[in-house]
mmCIF file of C-alpha atoms in Angstrom:
data_model
loop_
_atom_site.group_PDB
_atom_site.id
_atom_site.type_symbol
_atom_site.label_atom_id
_atom_site.label_comp_id
_atom_site.label_asym_id
_atom_site.label_seq_id
_atom_site.Cartn_x
_atom_site.Cartn_y
_atom_site.Cartn_z
ATOM 1 C CA UNK A 1 0.000 0.000 0.000
ATOM 2 C CA UNK A 2 1.494 3.318 -1.110
ATOM 3 C CA UNK A 3 -0.035 6.580 0.056
ATOM 4 C CA UNK A 4 1.347 10.085 0.532
ATOM 5 C CA UNK A 5 1.890 10.996 4.186
ATOM 6 C CA UNK A 6 1.141 14.396 5.667
ATOM 7 C CA UNK A 7 4.563 14.384 7.326
ATOM 8 C CA UNK A 8 6.212 14.253 3.880
ATOM 9 C CA UNK A 9 4.390 17.351 2.578
ATOM 10 C CA UNK A 10 5.455 20.990 2.929
ATOM 11 C CA UNK A 11 2.568 22.594 4.867
ATOM 12 C CA UNK A 12 4.016 26.065 5.417
ATOM 13 C CA UNK A 13 1.668 28.892 4.339
ATOM 14 C CA UNK A 14 -0.599 26.297 2.692
ATOM 15 C CA UNK A 15 -4.344 25.949 3.227
ATOM 16 C CA UNK A 16 -4.592 22.538 4.881
ATOM 17 C CA UNK A 17 -8.006 20.885 5.232
ATOM 18 C CA UNK A 18 -7.935 18.067 7.796
ATOM 19 C CA UNK A 19 -10.817 15.586 7.881
ATOM 20 C CA UNK A 20 -10.806 14.387 11.480
ATOM 21 C CA UNK A 21 -13.208 12.218 13.448
ATOM 22 C CA UNK A 22 -14.704 14.405 16.182
ATOM 23 C CA UNK A 23 -17.870 12.314 16.396
ATOM 24 C CA UNK A 24 -17.953 12.235 20.194
ATOM 25 C CA UNK A 25 -20.896 11.654 22.536
ATOM 26 C CA UNK A 26 -22.417 14.970 23.666
ATOM 27 C CA UNK A 27 -25.211 15.250 26.239
ATOM 28 C CA UNK A 28 -26.846 18.589 27.039
ATOM 29 C CA UNK A 29 -23.928 20.395 25.395
ATOM 30 C CA UNK A 30 -21.338 18.498 27.455
ATOM 31 C CA UNK A 31 -18.756 16.191 25.875
ATOM 32 C CA UNK A 32 -19.078 12.780 27.551
ATOM 33 C CA UNK A 33 -15.920 11.241 26.085
ATOM 34 C CA UNK A 34 -13.035 13.173 24.522
ATOM 35 C CA UNK A 35 -11.136 10.086 23.303
ATOM 36 C CA UNK A 36 -11.527 10.879 19.604
ATOM 37 C CA UNK A 37 -10.669 14.559 20.085
ATOM 38 C CA UNK A 38 -7.481 13.675 21.945
ATOM 39 C CA UNK A 39 -6.547 11.234 19.162
ATOM 40 C CA UNK A 40 -7.005 13.996 16.554
ATOM 41 C CA UNK A 41 -4.935 16.649 18.363
ATOM 42 C CA UNK A 42 -1.394 15.579 17.313
ATOM 43 C CA UNK A 43 -2.241 15.957 13.611
ATOM 44 C CA UNK A 44 -3.699 19.427 14.171
ATOM 45 C CA UNK A 45 -0.648 20.390 16.243
ATOM 46 C CA UNK A 46 1.716 19.292 13.459
ATOM 47 C CA UNK A 47 -0.127 21.540 10.997
ATOM 48 C CA UNK A 48 0.004 24.511 13.389
ATOM 49 C CA UNK A 49 3.705 23.948 14.114
ATOM 50 C CA UNK A 50 4.406 23.962 10.374
ATOM 51 C CA UNK A 51 2.716 27.368 9.979
ATOM 52 C CA UNK A 52 -0.186 26.052 7.925
ATOM 53 C CA UNK A 53 -3.577 27.658 7.455
ATOM 54 C CA UNK A 54 -5.500 24.951 9.272
ATOM 55 C CA UNK A 55 -9.113 23.985 8.628
ATOM 56 C CA UNK A 56 -10.690 21.083 10.529
ATOM 57 C CA UNK A 57 -13.783 19.277 9.345
ATOM 58 C CA UNK A 58 -15.802 16.434 10.868
ATOM 59 C CA UNK A 59 -19.274 14.978 11.159
ATOM 60 C CA UNK A 60 -21.222 14.568 14.397
ATOM 61 C CA UNK A 61 -24.128 12.192 14.760
ATOM 62 C CA UNK A 62 -26.787 11.682 12.123
ATOM 63 C CA UNK A 63 -28.701 14.914 11.560
ATOM 64 C CA UNK A 64 -31.149 15.246 8.698
ATOM 65 C CA UNK A 65 -28.922 16.249 5.815
ATOM 66 C CA UNK A 66 -29.062 19.873 4.768
ATOM 67 C CA UNK A 67 -30.765 20.997 7.975
ATOM 68 C CA UNK A 68 -29.026 22.668 10.929
ATOM 69 C CA UNK A 69 -29.812 20.960 14.225
ATOM 70 C CA UNK A 70 -28.351 22.477 17.391
ATOM 71 C CA UNK A 71 -27.766 19.127 19.150
ATOM 72 C CA UNK A 72 -25.461 18.073 16.295
ATOM 73 C CA UNK A 73 -23.446 21.289 16.161
ATOM 74 C CA UNK A 74 -19.669 21.114 16.626
ATOM 75 C CA UNK A 75 -19.787 24.235 18.806
ATOM 76 C CA UNK A 76 -19.153 22.304 22.072
ATOM 77 C CA UNK A 77 -16.060 20.804 20.430
ATOM 78 C CA UNK A 78 -14.926 24.277 19.358
ATOM 79 C CA UNK A 79 -15.217 25.452 22.992
ATOM 80 C CA UNK A 80 -13.154 22.426 24.034
ATOM 81 C CA UNK A 81 -10.464 23.159 21.421
ATOM 82 C CA UNK A 82 -10.232 26.810 22.499
ATOM 83 C CA UNK A 83 -9.059 25.603 25.915
ATOM 84 C CA UNK A 84 -6.420 23.398 24.271
ATOM 85 C CA UNK A 85 -5.065 25.897 21.748
ATOM 86 C CA UNK A 86 -4.870 28.898 24.092
ATOM 87 C CA UNK A 87 -1.941 30.447 22.190
ATOM 88 C CA UNK A 88 -3.513 29.973 18.743
ATOM 89 C CA UNK A 89 -6.139 32.042 16.950
ATOM 90 C CA UNK A 90 -8.975 29.567 16.563
ATOM 91 C CA UNK A 91 -12.332 30.320 14.936
ATOM 92 C CA UNK A 92 -15.623 28.553 14.273
ATOM 93 C CA UNK A 93 -17.298 28.759 10.868
ATOM 94 C CA UNK A 94 -20.775 27.662 9.822
ATOM 95 C CA UNK A 95 -20.569 29.431 6.455
ATOM 96 C CA UNK A 96 -17.452 28.131 4.762
ATOM 97 C CA UNK A 97 -18.380 26.493 1.463
ATOM 98 C CA UNK A 98 -17.426 29.560 -0.600
ATOM 99 C CA UNK A 99 -14.092 29.990 1.128
ATOM 100 C CA UNK A 100 -12.529 30.950 4.452
ATOM 101 C CA UNK A 101 -10.385 34.027 5.103
ATOM 102 C CA UNK A 102 -7.565 32.407 7.035
ATOM 103 C CA UNK A 103 -3.958 33.305 7.858
ATOM 104 C CA UNK A 104 -0.940 31.086 8.472
ATOM 105 C CA UNK A 105 -0.945 29.706 12.006
ATOM 106 C CA UNK A 106 -4.695 30.135 12.431
ATOM 107 C CA UNK A 107 -7.232 27.353 12.918
ATOM 108 C CA UNK A 108 -10.826 27.177 11.705
ATOM 109 C CA UNK A 109 -13.197 24.471 12.912
ATOM 110 C CA UNK A 110 -15.852 24.022 10.235
ATOM 111 C CA UNK A 111 -19.425 23.187 11.229
ATOM 112 C CA UNK A 112 -20.740 19.619 10.945
ATOM 113 C CA UNK A 113 -20.294 18.429 7.349
ATOM 114 C CA UNK A 114 -23.560 16.518 7.552
ATOM 115 C CA UNK A 115 -25.431 19.817 7.613
ATOM 116 C CA UNK A 116 -24.320 20.160 3.965
ATOM 117 C CA UNK A 117 -26.677 18.746 1.342
ATOM 118 C CA UNK A 118 -24.911 16.092 -0.721
ATOM 119 C CA UNK A 119 -22.411 15.009 1.969
ATOM 120 C CA UNK A 120 -23.675 11.463 2.376
ATOM 121 C CA UNK A 121 -23.968 10.603 -1.324
ATOM 122 C CA UNK A 122 -20.546 12.021 -2.217
ATOM 123 C CA UNK A 123 -22.036 14.827 -4.296
ATOM 124 C CA UNK A 124 -19.550 16.118 -6.879
ATOM 125 C CA UNK A 125 -20.400 19.820 -6.479
ATOM 126 C CA UNK A 126 -20.041 19.654 -2.692
ATOM 127 C CA UNK A 127 -16.786 17.688 -2.995
ATOM 128 C CA UNK A 128 -15.506 20.376 -5.377
ATOM 129 C CA UNK A 129 -16.376 23.135 -2.892
ATOM 130 C CA UNK A 130 -14.477 21.274 -0.178
ATOM 131 C CA UNK A 131 -11.431 20.808 -2.414
ATOM 132 C CA UNK A 132 -11.493 24.506 -3.405
ATOM 133 C CA UNK A 133 -11.013 25.399 0.262
ATOM 134 C CA UNK A 134 -7.521 23.940 0.380
ATOM 135 C CA UNK A 135 -4.109 23.404 -1.176
ATOM 136 C CA UNK A 136 -3.690 20.132 0.747
ATOM 137 C CA UNK A 137 -6.332 17.660 1.934
ATOM 138 C CA UNK A 138 -5.410 15.463 4.907
ATOM 139 C CA UNK A 139 -7.530 12.380 5.547
ATOM 140 C CA UNK A 140 -7.086 11.497 9.203
ATOM 141 C CA UNK A 141 -10.518 10.133 10.146
ATOM 142 C CA UNK A 142 -10.067 6.378 10.292
ATOM 143 C CA UNK A 143 -13.493 6.089 11.903
ATOM 144 C CA UNK A 144 -15.054 7.393 8.665
ATOM 145 C CA UNK A 145 -12.645 5.781 6.201
ATOM 146 C CA UNK A 146 -15.216 3.119 5.295
ATOM 147 C CA UNK A 147 -17.660 5.752 4.038
ATOM 148 C CA UNK A 148 -17.581 7.061 0.462
ATOM 149 C CA UNK A 149 -18.779 10.553 1.273
ATOM 150 C CA UNK A 150 -17.949 14.068 0.079
ATOM 151 C CA UNK A 151 -15.733 14.952 3.066
ATOM 152 C CA UNK A 152 -13.912 11.606 3.230
ATOM 153 C CA UNK A 153 -13.640 10.547 -0.408
ATOM 154 C CA UNK A 154 -14.847 13.085 -2.976
ATOM 155 C CA UNK A 155 -12.742 15.960 -1.638
ATOM 156 C CA UNK A 156 -9.621 13.775 -1.749
ATOM 157 C CA UNK A 157 -10.240 12.753 -5.351
ATOM 158 C CA UNK A 158 -10.513 16.402 -6.412
ATOM 159 C CA UNK A 159 -7.781 18.021 -4.295
ATOM 160 C CA UNK A 160 -4.355 18.807 -5.778
ATOM 161 C CA UNK A 161 -2.583 17.068 -2.913
ATOM 162 C CA UNK A 162 -4.272 14.393 -0.805
ATOM 163 C CA UNK A 163 -2.417 12.630 1.977
ATOM 164 C CA UNK A 164 -2.906 10.565 5.112
ATOM 165 C CA UNK A 165 -2.563 12.048 8.576
ATOM 166 C CA UNK A 166 -0.481 10.392 11.327
ATOM 167 C CA UNK A 167 -3.534 8.937 13.089
ATOM 168 C CA UNK A 168 -4.747 7.178 9.951
ATOM 169 C CA UNK A 169 -1.246 5.830 9.316
ATOM 170 C CA UNK A 170 -0.941 4.480 12.867
ATOM 171 C CA UNK A 171 -4.390 2.846 12.703
ATOM 172 C CA UNK A 172 -3.453 0.994 9.521
ATOM 173 C CA UNK A 173 -0.029 -0.016 10.877
ATOM 174 C CA UNK A 174 -1.225 -1.442 14.193
ATOM 175 C CA UNK A 175 -4.261 -3.238 12.799
ATOM 176 C CA UNK A 176 -2.169 -4.839 10.069
ATOM 177 C CA UNK A 177 0.299 -6.015 12.705
ATOM 178 C CA UNK A 178 -2.482 -7.657 14.710
ATOM 179 C CA UNK A 179 -4.026 -9.341 11.691
ATOM 180 C CA UNK A 180 -0.993 -10.472 9.716
ATOM 181 C CA UNK A 181 1.707 -11.211 12.267
ATOM 182 C CA UNK A 182 0.322 -11.448 15.815
ATOM 183 C CA UNK A 183 2.316 -12.822 18.721
ATOM 184 C CA UNK A 184 0.669 -15.992 19.943
ATOM 185 C CA UNK A 185 -1.483 -17.023 21.603
ATOM 186 C CA UNK A 186 -3.860 -14.456 20.158
ATOM 187 C CA UNK A 187 -7.163 -14.008 21.987
ATOM 188 C CA UNK A 188 -10.083 -12.034 20.606
ATOM 189 C CA UNK A 189 -12.876 -10.679 22.797
ATOM 190 C CA UNK A 190 -15.920 -9.708 20.772
ATOM 191 C CA UNK A 191 -19.168 -8.467 22.262
ATOM 192 C CA UNK A 192 -22.127 -6.352 21.351
ATOM 193 C CA UNK A 193 -25.757 -6.943 20.606
ATOM 194 C CA UNK A 194 -25.858 -8.461 17.112
ATOM 195 C CA UNK A 195 -24.082 -11.286 15.321
ATOM 196 C CA UNK A 196 -25.452 -10.021 11.994
ATOM 197 C CA UNK A 197 -23.390 -6.806 12.090
ATOM 198 C CA UNK A 198 -20.213 -8.629 13.100
ATOM 199 C CA UNK A 199 -20.656 -12.030 11.463
ATOM 200 C CA UNK A 200 -18.018 -11.607 8.737
ATOM 201 C CA UNK A 201 -15.441 -10.106 11.083
ATOM 202 C CA UNK A 202 -16.186 -12.809 13.660
ATOM 203 C CA UNK A 203 -15.520 -15.421 10.993
ATOM 204 C CA UNK A 204 -12.237 -13.726 10.022
ATOM 205 C CA UNK A 205 -11.074 -13.307 13.633
ATOM 206 C CA UNK A 206 -11.948 -16.918 14.436
ATOM 207 C CA UNK A 207 -9.588 -18.001 11.647
ATOM 208 C CA UNK A 208 -6.614 -15.960 12.876
ATOM 209 C CA UNK A 209 -7.185 -16.183 16.644
ATOM 210 C CA UNK A 210 -6.234 -19.066 18.906
ATOM 211 C CA UNK A 211 -9.295 -18.356 21.078
ATOM 212 C CA UNK A 212 -12.372 -16.163 20.674
ATOM 213 C CA UNK A 213 -14.356 -15.116 23.749
ATOM 214 C CA UNK A 214 -17.862 -13.960 22.840
ATOM 215 C CA UNK A 215 -20.232 -11.894 24.974
ATOM 216 C CA UNK A 216 -23.439 -9.892 24.848
ATOM 217 C CA UNK A 217 -26.166 -10.666 22.347
ATOM 218 C CA UNK A 218 -23.553 -12.329 20.138
ATOM 219 C CA UNK A 219 -22.862 -14.932 22.843
ATOM 220 C CA UNK A 220 -26.597 -15.444 23.327
ATOM 221 C CA UNK A 221 -27.002 -16.392 19.673
ATOM 222 C CA UNK A 222 -24.274 -19.023 20.102
ATOM 223 C CA UNK A 223 -25.825 -20.250 23.365
ATOM 224 C CA UNK A 224 -29.180 -20.676 21.606
ATOM 225 C CA UNK A 225 -27.625 -23.453 19.490
ATOM 226 C CA UNK A 226 -27.944 -25.953 22.339
ATOM 227 C CA UNK A 227 -29.605 -24.073 25.218
ATOM 228 C CA UNK A 228 -32.773 -22.345 26.268
ATOM 229 C CA UNK A 229 -31.942 -18.684 26.872
ATOM 230 C CA UNK A 230 -35.295 -17.300 27.989
ATOM 231 C CA UNK A 231 -36.074 -13.848 26.614
ATOM 232 C CA UNK A 232 -32.416 -12.926 26.080
ATOM 233 C CA UNK A 233 -31.435 -10.752 23.129
ATOM 234 C CA UNK A 234 -30.284 -12.926 20.212
ATOM 235 C CA UNK A 235 -30.777 -13.422 16.489
ATOM 236 C CA UNK A 236 -32.684 -16.579 15.548
ATOM 237 C CA UNK A 237 -31.813 -16.241 11.857
ATOM 238 C CA UNK A 238 -28.099 -16.508 12.661
ATOM 239 C CA UNK A 239 -28.164 -19.546 14.960
ATOM 240 C CA UNK A 240 -27.279 -21.960 12.126
ATOM 241 C CA UNK A 241 -24.446 -19.726 10.903
ATOM 242 C CA UNK A 242 -23.170 -19.402 14.481
ATOM 243 C CA UNK A 243 -23.275 -23.194 14.814
ATOM 244 C CA UNK A 244 -20.990 -23.607 11.793
ATOM 245 C CA UNK A 245 -18.416 -21.186 13.252
ATOM 246 C CA UNK A 246 -18.667 -22.788 16.701
ATOM 247 C CA UNK A 247 -18.014 -26.274 15.306
ATOM 248 C CA UNK A 248 -15.033 -25.117 13.271
ATOM 249 C CA UNK A 249 -13.148 -22.755 15.622
ATOM 250 C CA UNK A 250 -12.242 -22.305 19.282
ATOM 251 C CA UNK A 251 -15.163 -20.174 20.466
ATOM 252 C CA UNK A 252 -15.515 -19.792 24.246
ATOM 253 C CA UNK A 253 -19.102 -19.387 25.450
ATOM 254 C CA UNK A 254 -20.434 -18.352 28.866
ATOM 255 C CA UNK A 255 -20.784 -21.126 31.462
ATOM 256 C CA UNK A 256 -23.008 -18.963 33.646
ATOM 257 C CA UNK A 257 -24.629 -15.542 33.343
ATOM 258 C CA UNK A 258 -26.062 -12.671 35.313
ATOM 259 C CA UNK A 259 -29.746 -12.570 34.484
ATOM 260 C CA UNK A 260 -32.718 -10.364 35.314
ATOM 261 C CA UNK A 261 -36.452 -10.322 34.699
ATOM 262 C CA UNK A 262 -36.591 -6.720 33.451
ATOM 263 C CA UNK A 263 -34.271 -4.704 31.231
ATOM 264 C CA UNK A 264 -33.662 -1.711 33.491
ATOM 265 C CA UNK A 265 -30.926 -0.047 35.550
ATOM 266 C CA UNK A 266 -32.459 -0.995 38.900
ATOM 267 C CA UNK A 267 -32.918 -4.697 38.123
ATOM 268 C CA UNK A 268 -31.227 -7.108 40.511
ATOM 269 C CA UNK A 269 -28.676 -9.460 38.943
ATOM 270 C CA UNK A 270 -28.917 -13.169 39.683
ATOM 271 C CA UNK A 271 -26.102 -15.531 38.680
ATOM 272 C CA UNK A 272 -27.332 -18.713 36.998
ATOM 273 C CA UNK A 273 -25.756 -21.577 35.101
ATOM 274 C CA UNK A 274 -26.786 -21.516 31.454
ATOM 275 C CA UNK A 275 -28.636 -24.810 31.959
ATOM 276 C CA UNK A 276 -30.801 -23.208 34.682
ATOM 277 C CA UNK A 277 -32.090 -20.204 32.745
ATOM 278 C CA UNK A 278 -35.882 -19.896 32.758
ATOM 279 C CA UNK A 279 -38.300 -18.543 30.174
ATOM 280 C CA UNK A 280 -38.664 -15.151 31.855
ATOM 281 C CA UNK A 281 -34.893 -14.687 32.425
ATOM 282 C CA UNK A 282 -32.834 -12.268 30.361
ATOM 283 C CA UNK A 283 -29.049 -12.729 30.090
ATOM 284 C CA UNK A 284 -27.337 -9.380 30.597
ATOM 285 C CA UNK A 285 -23.777 -10.146 31.739
ATOM 286 C CA UNK A 286 -21.171 -12.835 32.367
ATOM 287 C CA UNK A 287 -21.472 -14.945 35.512
ATOM 288 C CA UNK A 288 -18.600 -15.463 37.984
ATOM 289 C CA UNK A 289 -17.384 -18.775 36.526
ATOM 290 C CA UNK A 290 -17.360 -17.316 33.014
ATOM 291 C CA UNK A 291 -15.430 -14.275 34.226
ATOM 292 C CA UNK A 292 -12.846 -16.496 35.937
ATOM 293 C CA UNK A 293 -12.469 -18.692 32.843
ATOM 294 C CA UNK A 294 -12.093 -15.641 30.564
ATOM 295 C CA UNK A 295 -9.479 -14.081 32.844
ATOM 296 C CA UNK A 296 -7.417 -17.284 32.812
ATOM 297 C CA UNK A 297 -7.461 -17.317 28.999
ATOM 298 C CA UNK A 298 -6.572 -13.627 28.700
ATOM 299 C CA UNK A 299 -3.652 -13.885 31.138
ATOM 300 C CA UNK A 300 -1.931 -16.372 28.822
ATOM 301 C CA UNK A 301 -2.380 -14.224 25.696
ATOM 302 C CA UNK A 302 0.432 -12.444 23.852
ATOM 303 C CA UNK A 303 -1.961 -10.532 21.566
ATOM 304 C CA UNK A 304 -5.476 -9.380 22.501
ATOM 305 C CA UNK A 305 -7.972 -7.849 20.100
ATOM 306 C CA UNK A 306 -11.039 -6.422 21.853
ATOM 307 C CA UNK A 307 -14.258 -5.141 20.308
ATOM 308 C CA UNK A 308 -17.396 -4.588 22.320
ATOM 309 C CA UNK A 309 -18.704 -5.048 25.889
ATOM 310 C CA UNK A 310 -19.691 -8.512 27.123
ATOM 311 C CA UNK A 311 -22.814 -7.310 28.922
ATOM 312 C CA UNK A 312 -25.150 -4.389 29.549
ATOM 313 C CA UNK A 313 -22.358 -2.345 31.108
ATOM 314 C CA UNK A 314 -24.536 0.774 31.314
ATOM 315 C CA UNK A 315 -26.496 -0.961 34.129
ATOM 316 C CA UNK A 316 -24.472 -1.060 37.353
ATOM 317 C CA UNK A 317 -25.633 -4.559 38.359
ATOM 318 C CA UNK A 318 -24.702 -5.954 34.958
ATOM 319 C CA UNK A 319 -21.353 -4.224 34.406
ATOM 320 C CA UNK A 320 -19.024 -6.513 36.362
ATOM 321 C CA UNK A 321 -18.281 -8.869 33.455
ATOM 322 C CA UNK A 322 -17.271 -6.042 31.141
ATOM 323 C CA UNK A 323 -15.316 -4.353 33.966
ATOM 324 C CA UNK A 324 -13.328 -7.482 34.859
ATOM 325 C CA UNK A 325 -12.569 -8.307 31.209
ATOM 326 C CA UNK A 326 -11.519 -4.699 30.553
ATOM 327 C CA UNK A 327 -9.250 -4.516 33.600
ATOM 328 C CA UNK A 328 -7.697 -7.894 32.811
ATOM 329 C CA UNK A 329 -6.865 -6.745 29.279
ATOM 330 C CA UNK A 330 -5.427 -3.511 30.690
ATOM 331 C CA UNK A 331 -3.219 -5.331 33.206
ATOM 332 C CA UNK A 332 -2.037 -7.906 30.675
ATOM 333 C CA UNK A 333 1.503 -7.968 29.269
ATOM 334 C CA UNK A 334 -0.005 -8.807 25.868
ATOM 335 C CA UNK A 335 -0.080 -6.358 22.971
ATOM 336 C CA UNK A 336 -3.699 -5.188 23.154
ATOM 337 C CA UNK A 337 -5.795 -3.453 20.507
ATOM 338 C CA UNK A 338 -9.242 -2.121 21.380
ATOM 339 C CA UNK A 339 -11.742 -0.571 19.001
ATOM 340 C CA UNK A 340 -15.382 0.317 18.488
ATOM 341 C CA UNK A 341 -17.592 3.057 19.912
ATOM 342 C CA UNK A 342 -18.890 1.121 22.920
ATOM 343 C CA UNK A 343 -15.391 -0.158 23.635
ATOM 344 C CA UNK A 344 -14.126 3.431 23.891
ATOM 345 C CA UNK A 345 -16.938 4.175 26.360
ATOM 346 C CA UNK A 346 -15.911 1.173 28.474
ATOM 347 C CA UNK A 347 -12.269 2.301 28.441
ATOM 348 C CA UNK A 348 -13.326 5.753 29.659
ATOM 349 C CA UNK A 349 -15.686 4.338 32.284
ATOM 350 C CA UNK A 350 -13.031 2.180 33.917
ATOM 351 C CA UNK A 351 -10.110 4.602 33.389
ATOM 352 C CA UNK A 352 -7.823 2.114 31.628
ATOM 353 C CA UNK A 353 -6.789 4.118 28.566
ATOM 354 C CA UNK A 354 -3.110 4.297 29.517
ATOM 355 C CA UNK A 355 -2.899 0.522 29.832
ATOM 356 C CA UNK A 356 -4.215 -0.466 26.399
ATOM 357 C CA UNK A 357 -1.416 -0.813 23.829
ATOM 358 C CA UNK A 358 -3.427 0.703 20.997
ATOM 359 C CA UNK A 359 -6.937 2.162 20.903
ATOM 360 C CA UNK A 360 -8.561 2.410 17.489
ATOM 361 C CA UNK A 361 -10.921 5.332 16.901
ATOM 362 C CA UNK A 362 -12.904 3.332 14.366
ATOM 363 C CA UNK A 363 -16.159 1.448 14.831
ATOM 364 C CA UNK A 364 -17.447 0.220 11.481
ATOM 365 C CA UNK A 365 -14.102 1.019 9.846
ATOM 366 C CA UNK A 366 -12.285 -1.019 12.499
ATOM 367 C CA UNK A 367 -14.471 -4.040 11.768
ATOM 368 C CA UNK A 368 -14.331 -3.708 7.980
ATOM 369 C CA UNK A 369 -10.553 -3.316 7.971
ATOM 370 C CA UNK A 370 -10.126 -6.444 10.099
ATOM 371 C CA UNK A 371 -12.556 -8.260 7.837
ATOM 372 C CA UNK A 372 -10.174 -7.508 4.969
ATOM 373 C CA UNK A 373 -12.260 -4.982 3.067
ATOM 374 C CA UNK A 374 -10.565 -2.126 1.220
ATOM 375 C CA UNK A 375 -11.787 1.072 2.860
ATOM 376 C CA UNK A 376 -12.862 3.698 0.264
ATOM 377 C CA UNK A 377 -10.829 6.547 1.789
ATOM 378 C CA UNK A 378 -7.669 4.434 1.796
ATOM 379 C CA UNK A 379 -8.348 3.334 -1.785
ATOM 380 C CA UNK A 380 -8.745 7.008 -2.717
ATOM 381 C CA UNK A 381 -5.359 7.865 -1.179
ATOM 382 C CA UNK A 382 -3.709 4.971 -3.026
ATOM 383 C CA UNK A 383 -5.265 6.058 -6.322
ATOM 384 C CA UNK A 384 -4.208 9.650 -5.718
ATOM 385 C CA UNK A 385 -0.640 8.526 -5.036
ATOM 386 C CA UNK A 386 -0.534 6.511 -8.279
ATOM 387 C CA UNK A 387 -1.958 9.393 -10.301
ATOM 388 C CA UNK A 388 0.682 11.844 -9.063
ATOM 389 C CA UNK A 389 3.673 9.658 -9.945
#
């Protein structure tokens, strides 16, 4: 894979448009997790240090395209960035498509790209307006690299110089290392609600991992092969497909679970063996024996790839499984890679960021890259590199 790197380009006095991933959770105007912002900062700082005219663009949430919605505004992120870049002139612009009056060393945060009509379908005219803003386009949003949209793909195709930012480069490097040449044993922990959204990546990871620990609704679908699981979340249509994976690879299923009668934060957790689950029980977390078994497997690992919680970690009584798995991964001597939106929330909740070897900012992109798909934004950068030779 050959792509131009931002660090190899002269940025001085140039208009540099950086597509970052600032899609962070915001509640009542307050940023709930700044993980993605912190990951984006080094790239922005490089551009400032090199005396560039810096413009930052990102999406936030899923507003109705073409319509301004206050809850999806990047203004809270702008207020956050002002506190970081106290010695830099930083501005916020919600009217930028016809150009921005910017000087070297200044920073403009551009309003949510999804407020622009044509963003999602990679509209040519919008892509052209984006490319006209800059001399250099920097794609640094790995979390959006799987989307062929105007701000991630179209702008790069039409810009004079398109290159990859340091964050995108590091994401590709570390994920390739985990997939192609992992230290063994390699253990994968994969959770979440649906097998259907992760089936292909689960299949791929099962092939390259020595052991796969499954949790959440994904585990329930596997458990339903041979067990009664009450009213637990699972996907009936995928039971047969799960059975084929289970028979072929080393998939570790829960021995016991924390169950409740009602899906709510105040529900009491009861630990039951899988064979003892009743019709009105709902599996919402690992049981103690499953936690102990998972910890023993993880402690022997040399490489750990982690995507998704193993239970309803948002509910205090059903968070212990996810907490113990997370803290075991963090305390492990293994090379650990964690990725996915919910995984980032877990890392923040249990304050283990410093102890994970590499944290990917991608959700869908993380899964598609592992699955082996060519991400459109990366393909665009490769094509651009070939065309400029």
